[in-house]
Short mmCIF file of C-alpha atoms in Angstrom, two decimals:
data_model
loop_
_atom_site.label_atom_id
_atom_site.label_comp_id
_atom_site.label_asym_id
_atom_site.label_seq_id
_atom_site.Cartn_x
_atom_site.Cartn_y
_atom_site.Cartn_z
CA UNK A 620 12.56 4.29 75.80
CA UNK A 621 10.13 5.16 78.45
CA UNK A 622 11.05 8.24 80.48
CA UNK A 623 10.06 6.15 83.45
CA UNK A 624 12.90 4.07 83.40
CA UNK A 625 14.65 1.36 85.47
CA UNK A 626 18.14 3.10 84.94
CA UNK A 627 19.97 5.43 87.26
CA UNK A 628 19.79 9.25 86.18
CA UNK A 629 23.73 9.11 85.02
CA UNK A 630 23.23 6.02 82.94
CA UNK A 631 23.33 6.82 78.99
CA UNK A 632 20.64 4.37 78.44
CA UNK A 633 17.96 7.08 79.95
CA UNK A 634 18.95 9.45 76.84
CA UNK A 635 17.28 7.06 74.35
CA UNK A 636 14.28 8.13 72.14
CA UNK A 637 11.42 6.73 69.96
CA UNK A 638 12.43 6.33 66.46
CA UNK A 639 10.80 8.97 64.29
CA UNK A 640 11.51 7.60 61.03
CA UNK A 641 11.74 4.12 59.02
CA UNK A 642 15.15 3.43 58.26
CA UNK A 643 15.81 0.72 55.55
CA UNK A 644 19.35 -0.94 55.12
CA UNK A 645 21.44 -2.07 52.26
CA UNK A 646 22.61 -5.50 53.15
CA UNK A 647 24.87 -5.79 49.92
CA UNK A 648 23.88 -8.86 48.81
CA UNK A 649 25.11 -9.10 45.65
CA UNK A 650 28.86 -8.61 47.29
CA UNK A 651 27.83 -11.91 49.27
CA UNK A 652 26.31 -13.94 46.91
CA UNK A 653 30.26 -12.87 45.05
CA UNK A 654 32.30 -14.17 47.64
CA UNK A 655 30.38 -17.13 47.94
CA UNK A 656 31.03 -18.16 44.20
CA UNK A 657 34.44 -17.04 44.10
CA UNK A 658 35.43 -18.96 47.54
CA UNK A 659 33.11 -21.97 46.50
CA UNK A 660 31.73 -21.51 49.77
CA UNK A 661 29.55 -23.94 51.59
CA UNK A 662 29.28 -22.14 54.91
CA UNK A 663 28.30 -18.34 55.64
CA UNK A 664 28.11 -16.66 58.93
CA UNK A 665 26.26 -13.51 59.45
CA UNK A 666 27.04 -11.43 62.55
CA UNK A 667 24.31 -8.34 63.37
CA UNK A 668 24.80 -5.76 66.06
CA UNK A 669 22.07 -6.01 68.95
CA UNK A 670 19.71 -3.92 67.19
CA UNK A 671 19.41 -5.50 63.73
CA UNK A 672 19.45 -9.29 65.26
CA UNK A 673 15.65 -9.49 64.54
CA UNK A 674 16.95 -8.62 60.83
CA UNK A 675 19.28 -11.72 60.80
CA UNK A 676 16.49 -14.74 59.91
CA UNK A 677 15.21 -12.39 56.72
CA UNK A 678 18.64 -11.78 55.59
CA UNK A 679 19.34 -15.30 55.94
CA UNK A 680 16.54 -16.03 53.73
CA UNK A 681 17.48 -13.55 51.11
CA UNK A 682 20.80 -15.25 50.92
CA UNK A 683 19.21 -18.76 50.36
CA UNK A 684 17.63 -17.75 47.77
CA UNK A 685 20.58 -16.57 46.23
CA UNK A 686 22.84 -18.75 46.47
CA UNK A 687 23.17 -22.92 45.70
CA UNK A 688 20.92 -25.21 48.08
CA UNK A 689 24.65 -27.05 49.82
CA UNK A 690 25.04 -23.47 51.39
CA UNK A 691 24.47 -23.27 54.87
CA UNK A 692 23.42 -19.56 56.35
CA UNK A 693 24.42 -19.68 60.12
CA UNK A 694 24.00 -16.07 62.03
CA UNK A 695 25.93 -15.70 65.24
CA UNK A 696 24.19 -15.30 68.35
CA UNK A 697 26.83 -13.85 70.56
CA UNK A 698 26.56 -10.16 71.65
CA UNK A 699 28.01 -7.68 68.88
CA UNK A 700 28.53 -3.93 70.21
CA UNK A 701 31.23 -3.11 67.81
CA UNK A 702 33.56 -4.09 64.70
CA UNK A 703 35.93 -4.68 67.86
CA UNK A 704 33.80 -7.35 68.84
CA UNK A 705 33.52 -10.14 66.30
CA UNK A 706 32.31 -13.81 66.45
CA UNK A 707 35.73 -15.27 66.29
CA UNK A 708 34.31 -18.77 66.96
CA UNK A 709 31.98 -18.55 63.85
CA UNK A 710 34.15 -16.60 61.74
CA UNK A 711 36.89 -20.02 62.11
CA UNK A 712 34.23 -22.00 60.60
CA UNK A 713 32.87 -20.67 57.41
CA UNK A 714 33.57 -19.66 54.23
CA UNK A 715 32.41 -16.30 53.85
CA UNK A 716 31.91 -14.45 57.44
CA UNK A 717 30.00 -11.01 57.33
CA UNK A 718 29.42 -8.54 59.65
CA UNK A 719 26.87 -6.24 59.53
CA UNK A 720 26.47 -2.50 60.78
CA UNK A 721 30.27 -1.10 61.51
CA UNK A 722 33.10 0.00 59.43
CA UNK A 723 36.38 -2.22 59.02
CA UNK A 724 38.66 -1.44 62.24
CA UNK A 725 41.44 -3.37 60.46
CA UNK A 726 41.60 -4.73 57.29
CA UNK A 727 41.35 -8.16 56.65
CA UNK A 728 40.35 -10.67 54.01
CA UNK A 729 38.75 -12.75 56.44
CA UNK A 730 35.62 -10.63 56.97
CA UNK A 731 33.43 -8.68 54.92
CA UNK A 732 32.23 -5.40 56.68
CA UNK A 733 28.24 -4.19 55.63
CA UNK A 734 28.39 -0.61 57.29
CA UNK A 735 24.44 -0.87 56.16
CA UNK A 736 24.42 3.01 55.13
CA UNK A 737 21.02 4.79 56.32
CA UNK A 738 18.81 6.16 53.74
CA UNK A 739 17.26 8.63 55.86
CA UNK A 740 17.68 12.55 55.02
CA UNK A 741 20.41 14.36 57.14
CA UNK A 742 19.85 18.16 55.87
CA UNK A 743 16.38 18.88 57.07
CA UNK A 744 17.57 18.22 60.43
CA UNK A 745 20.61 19.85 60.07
CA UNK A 746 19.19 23.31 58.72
CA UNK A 747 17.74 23.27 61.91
CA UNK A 748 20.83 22.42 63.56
CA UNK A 749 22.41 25.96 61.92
CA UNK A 750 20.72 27.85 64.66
CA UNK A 751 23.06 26.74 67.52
CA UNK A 752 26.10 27.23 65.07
CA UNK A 753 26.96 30.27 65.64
CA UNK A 754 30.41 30.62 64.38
CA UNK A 755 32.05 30.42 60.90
CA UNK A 756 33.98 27.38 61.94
CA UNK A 757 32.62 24.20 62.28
CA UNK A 758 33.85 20.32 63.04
CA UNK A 759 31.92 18.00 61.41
CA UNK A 760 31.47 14.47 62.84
CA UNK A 761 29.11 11.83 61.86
CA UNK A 762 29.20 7.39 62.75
CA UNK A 763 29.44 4.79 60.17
CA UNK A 764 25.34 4.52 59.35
CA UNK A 765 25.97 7.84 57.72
CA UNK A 766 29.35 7.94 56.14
CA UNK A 767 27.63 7.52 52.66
CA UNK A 768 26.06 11.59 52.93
CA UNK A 769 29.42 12.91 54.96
CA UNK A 770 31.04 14.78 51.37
CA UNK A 771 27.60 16.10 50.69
CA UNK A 772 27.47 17.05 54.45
CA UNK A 773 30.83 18.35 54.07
CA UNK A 774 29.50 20.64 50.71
CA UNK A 775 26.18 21.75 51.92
CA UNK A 776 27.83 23.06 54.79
CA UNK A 777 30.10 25.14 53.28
CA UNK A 778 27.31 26.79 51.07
CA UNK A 779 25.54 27.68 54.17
CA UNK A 780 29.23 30.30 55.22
CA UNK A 781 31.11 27.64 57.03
CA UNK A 782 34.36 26.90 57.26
CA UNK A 783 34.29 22.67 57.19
CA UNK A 784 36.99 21.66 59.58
CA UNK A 785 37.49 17.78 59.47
CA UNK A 786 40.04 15.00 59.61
CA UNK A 787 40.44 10.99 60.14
CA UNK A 788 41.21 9.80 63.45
CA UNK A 789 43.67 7.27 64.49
CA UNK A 790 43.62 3.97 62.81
CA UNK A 791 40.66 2.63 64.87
CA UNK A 792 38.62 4.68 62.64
CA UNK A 793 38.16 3.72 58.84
CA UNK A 794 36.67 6.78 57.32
CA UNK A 795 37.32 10.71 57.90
CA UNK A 796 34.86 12.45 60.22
CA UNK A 797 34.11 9.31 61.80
CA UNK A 798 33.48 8.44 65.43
CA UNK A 799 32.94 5.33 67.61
CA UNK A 800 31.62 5.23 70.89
CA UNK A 801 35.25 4.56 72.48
CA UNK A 802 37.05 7.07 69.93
CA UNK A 803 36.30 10.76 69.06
CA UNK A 804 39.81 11.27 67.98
CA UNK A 805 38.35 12.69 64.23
CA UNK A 806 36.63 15.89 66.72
CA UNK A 807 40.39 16.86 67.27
CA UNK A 808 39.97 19.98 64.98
CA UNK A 809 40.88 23.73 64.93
CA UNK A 810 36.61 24.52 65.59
CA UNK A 811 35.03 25.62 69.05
CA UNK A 812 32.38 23.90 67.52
CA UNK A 813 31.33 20.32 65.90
CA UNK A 814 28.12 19.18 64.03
CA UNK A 815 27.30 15.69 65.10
CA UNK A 816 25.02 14.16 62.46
CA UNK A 817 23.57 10.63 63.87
CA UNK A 818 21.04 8.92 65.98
CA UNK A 819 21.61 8.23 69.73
CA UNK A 820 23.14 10.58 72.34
CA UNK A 821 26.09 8.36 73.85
CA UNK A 822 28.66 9.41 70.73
CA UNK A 823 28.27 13.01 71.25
CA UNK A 824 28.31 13.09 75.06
CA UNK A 825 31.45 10.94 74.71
CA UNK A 826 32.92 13.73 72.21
CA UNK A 827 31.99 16.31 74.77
CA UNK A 828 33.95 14.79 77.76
CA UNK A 829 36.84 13.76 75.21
CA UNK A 830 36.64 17.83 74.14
CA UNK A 831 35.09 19.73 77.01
CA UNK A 832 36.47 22.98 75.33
CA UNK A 833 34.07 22.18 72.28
CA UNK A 834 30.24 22.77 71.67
CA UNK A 835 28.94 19.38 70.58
CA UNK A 836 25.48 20.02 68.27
CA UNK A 837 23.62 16.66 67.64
CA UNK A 838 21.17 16.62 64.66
CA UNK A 839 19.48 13.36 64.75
CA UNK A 840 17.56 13.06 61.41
CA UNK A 841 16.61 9.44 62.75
CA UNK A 842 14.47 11.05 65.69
CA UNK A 843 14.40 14.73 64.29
CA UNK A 844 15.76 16.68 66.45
CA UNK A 845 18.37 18.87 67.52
CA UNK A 846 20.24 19.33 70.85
CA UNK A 847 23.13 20.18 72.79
CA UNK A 848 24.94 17.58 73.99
CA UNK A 849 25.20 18.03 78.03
CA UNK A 850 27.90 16.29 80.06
CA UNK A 851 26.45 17.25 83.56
CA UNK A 852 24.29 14.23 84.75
CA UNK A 853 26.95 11.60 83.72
CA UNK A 854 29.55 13.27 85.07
CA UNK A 855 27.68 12.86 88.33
CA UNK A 856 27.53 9.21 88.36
CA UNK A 857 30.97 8.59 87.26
CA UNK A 858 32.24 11.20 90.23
CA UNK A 859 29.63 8.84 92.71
CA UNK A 860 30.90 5.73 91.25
CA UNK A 861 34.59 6.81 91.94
CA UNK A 862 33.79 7.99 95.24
CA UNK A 863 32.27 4.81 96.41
CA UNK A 864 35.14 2.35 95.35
CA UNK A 865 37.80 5.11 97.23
CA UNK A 866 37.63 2.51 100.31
CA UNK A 867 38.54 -0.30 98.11
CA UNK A 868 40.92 -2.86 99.24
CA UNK A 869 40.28 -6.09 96.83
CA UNK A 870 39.85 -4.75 93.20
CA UNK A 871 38.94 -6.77 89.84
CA UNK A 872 40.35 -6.27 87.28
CA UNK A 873 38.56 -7.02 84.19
CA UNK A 874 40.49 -8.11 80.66
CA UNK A 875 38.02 -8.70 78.11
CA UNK A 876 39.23 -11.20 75.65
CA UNK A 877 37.49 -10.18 72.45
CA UNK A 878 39.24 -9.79 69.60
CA UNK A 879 39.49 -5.96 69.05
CA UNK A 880 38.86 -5.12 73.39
CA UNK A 881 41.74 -6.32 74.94
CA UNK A 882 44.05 -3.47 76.79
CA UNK A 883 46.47 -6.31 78.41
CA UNK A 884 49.41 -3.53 78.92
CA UNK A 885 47.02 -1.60 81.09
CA UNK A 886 45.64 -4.57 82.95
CA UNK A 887 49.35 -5.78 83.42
CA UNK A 888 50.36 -2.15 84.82
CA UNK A 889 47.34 -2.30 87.42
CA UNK A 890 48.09 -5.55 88.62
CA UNK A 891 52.19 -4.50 89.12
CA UNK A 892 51.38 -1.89 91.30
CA UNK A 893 48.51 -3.34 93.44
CA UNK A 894 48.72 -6.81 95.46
CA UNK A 895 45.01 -6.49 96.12
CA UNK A 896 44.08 -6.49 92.54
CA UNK A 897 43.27 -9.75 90.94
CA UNK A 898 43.42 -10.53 86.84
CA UNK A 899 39.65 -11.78 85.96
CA UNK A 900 39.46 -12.51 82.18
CA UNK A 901 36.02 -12.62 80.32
CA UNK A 902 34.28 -12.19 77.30
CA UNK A 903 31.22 -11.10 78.00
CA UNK A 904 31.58 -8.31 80.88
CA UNK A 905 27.95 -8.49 82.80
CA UNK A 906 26.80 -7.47 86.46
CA UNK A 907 25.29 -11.02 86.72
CA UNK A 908 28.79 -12.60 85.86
CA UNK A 909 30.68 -10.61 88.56
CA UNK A 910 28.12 -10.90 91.28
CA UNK A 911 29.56 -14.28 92.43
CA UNK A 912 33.43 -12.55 92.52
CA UNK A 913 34.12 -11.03 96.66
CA UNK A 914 35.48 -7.67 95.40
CA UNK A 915 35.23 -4.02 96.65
CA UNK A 916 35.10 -2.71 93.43
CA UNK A 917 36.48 -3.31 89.74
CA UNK A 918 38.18 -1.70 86.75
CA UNK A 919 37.45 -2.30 83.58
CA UNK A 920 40.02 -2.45 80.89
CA UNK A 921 37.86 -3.48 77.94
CA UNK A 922 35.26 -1.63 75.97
CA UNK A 923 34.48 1.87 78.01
CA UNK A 924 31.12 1.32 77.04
CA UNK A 925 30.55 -1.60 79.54
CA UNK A 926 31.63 0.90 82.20
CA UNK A 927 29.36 3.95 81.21
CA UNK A 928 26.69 1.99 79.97
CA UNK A 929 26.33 -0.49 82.62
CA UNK A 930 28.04 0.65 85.22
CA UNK A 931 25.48 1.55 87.55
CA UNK A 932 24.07 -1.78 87.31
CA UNK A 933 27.26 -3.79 88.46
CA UNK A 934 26.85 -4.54 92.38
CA UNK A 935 30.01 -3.14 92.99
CA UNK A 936 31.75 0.59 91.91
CA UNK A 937 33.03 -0.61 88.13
CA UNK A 938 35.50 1.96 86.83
CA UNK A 939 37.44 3.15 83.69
CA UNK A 940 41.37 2.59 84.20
CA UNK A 941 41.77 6.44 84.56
CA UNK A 942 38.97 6.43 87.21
CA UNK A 943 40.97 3.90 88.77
CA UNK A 944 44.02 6.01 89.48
CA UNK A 945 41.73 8.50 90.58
CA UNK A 946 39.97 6.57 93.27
CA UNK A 947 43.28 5.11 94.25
CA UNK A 948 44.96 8.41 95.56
CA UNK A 949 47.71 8.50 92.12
CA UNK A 950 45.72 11.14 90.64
CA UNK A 951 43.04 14.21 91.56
CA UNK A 952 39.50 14.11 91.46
CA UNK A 953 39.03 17.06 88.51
CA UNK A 954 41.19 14.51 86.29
CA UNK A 955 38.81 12.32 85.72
CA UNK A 956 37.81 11.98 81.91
CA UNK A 957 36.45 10.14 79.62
CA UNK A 958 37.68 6.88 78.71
CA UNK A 959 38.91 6.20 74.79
CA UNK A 960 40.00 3.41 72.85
CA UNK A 961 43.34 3.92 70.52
CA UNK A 962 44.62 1.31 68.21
CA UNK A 963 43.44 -2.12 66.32
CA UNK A 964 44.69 -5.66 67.40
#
């Protein structure tokens, strides 16, 4: 992304960076073409995050050519952030559904997860990581594109003098050491320190304001370099964004209906205690599809990534549930945190 950008200087967007290497993905075909013959499928959905969606038509075509000529190969075309966030609507009508890029949040025999594993080196990257590890004990943290190289991470590490310190979160997270951009439970480890290994900045700087008491490294071996995650600017616009929606009287409260999003207990509790909040459910949480609702300001009780992503671009203050309470008088300003996603559906 251009450093002259049309986001604000809080929004996570602004931390993005040109890719420095090719990455090429493993689209496990052969584990399609399987289910196909063993279901006698006729219909296949495909499901790609944002990113890969330009991928979908020559996967498609990989598949055709695989499998018998009655099968059709649909891909989904609704937004995909997340294994939280699957194509319900599709996955009712085929055979074989399969979605691509994230790690089983729940298992089911109704979908078949493709984490598509990167192929791209970690340990150059992370040598050069060493140099802002300066203790013997390390946490070691990594997302799904990379799970494939996390016990080899795990060994080389401890080579180098370190003492590995790593666990699985809660049961939103499939594989030990991994993170999500709503969870960072795996970072909760016995290390002042912990070794993100993965492209992207919005993981890390979540893991920081989950564990302020940590030092969160980042080696990206996608862009190739190494830096310190740094809390300071987004704290700033989530600290604005509260203070604007303090004069609130009418507040929105968003439920997001997607399969793995939906926080209805906290949404309920919101709604108990204030008679100027009103319920608005939706699946798709955008600043054009609020725009038309007469509200001070919202709260968000879906993915926290809507709020820190977008929230600047919302017309009106959007906050996390524990922002809410905040800007509401039930708790003090230095409590606000970051906001985290516990538990499957």
């Amino acid at each position: 992304m251009s450093q002259d950008s049309e986001y604000s200087e809080g929004d996570l967007r602004n931390t993005g960076m040109s890719l420095k290497h090719d990455r090429e993905w493993d689209y496990e075909l052969d584990r399609i073409v399987e289910a196909v013959e063993e279901r006698d499928a006729t219909k296949v959905g495909l499901q790609f995050p944002e990113g890969l969606k330009r991928r979908g038509p020559q996967v498609a075509d990989d598949i055709r050519e695989l499998v018998p000529d009655d099968v059709t190969v649909m891909i989904s075309g609704q937004p995909c952030y997340g294994a939280c966030d699957l194509d319900t609507f599709l996955m009712k009508r085929t055979d074989v559904f399969v979605h691509f890029g994230h790690s089983p949040m729940k298992n089911t025999d109704k979908v078949i997860y493709v984490p598509l594993f990167s192929n791209v080196d970690v340990f150059p990257i992370m040598e050069e990581a060493l140099e802002e590890l300066p203790e013997d004990d390390v946490g070691l943290v990594t997302t799904a594109q990379h799970m494939n190289q996390f016990e080899d991470m795990k060994e080389w590490l401890g080579e180098k003098g370190y003492d590995v310190h790593t666990r699985r979160g809660d049961d939103r997270l499939t594989h030990e050491g991994q993170v999500l951009g709503c969870n960072y439970a795996s970072a909760d480890i016995d290390a002042d320190q912990v070794l993100y290994v993965g492209g992207g900045k919005f993981h890390p700087l979540g893991l920081a304001m989950e564990h302020p008491d940590k030092k969160v490294v980042i080696a990206d071996p996608v862009n190739n370099v190494v830096t310190i995650a740094d809390t300071e600017k987004f704290l700033k616009q989530r600290y604005a964004s509260v203070h604007k929606a303090m004069d609130a009287e009418k507040w929105g409260v968003i439920f997001c209906t997607k399969i793995g999003q939906g926080r209805w207990e906290q949404a309920e509790e919101i709604l108990e205690n204030n008679d100027d909040a009103y319920l608005i459910t939706m699946d798709e949480v955008t600043p054009d599809r609020l725009r038309n609702f007469d509200m001070d300001a919202f709260v968000n009780t879906g993915c926290p990534r809507i709020t820190t992503d977008d929230g600047p671009q919302f017309h009106k203050p959007m906050l996390t549930p524990g922002e809410y309470e905040i800007a509401v008088g039930n708790k003090p300003l230095e409590d606000l945190s970051f906001d985290t996603f516990h538990g499957t559906w």
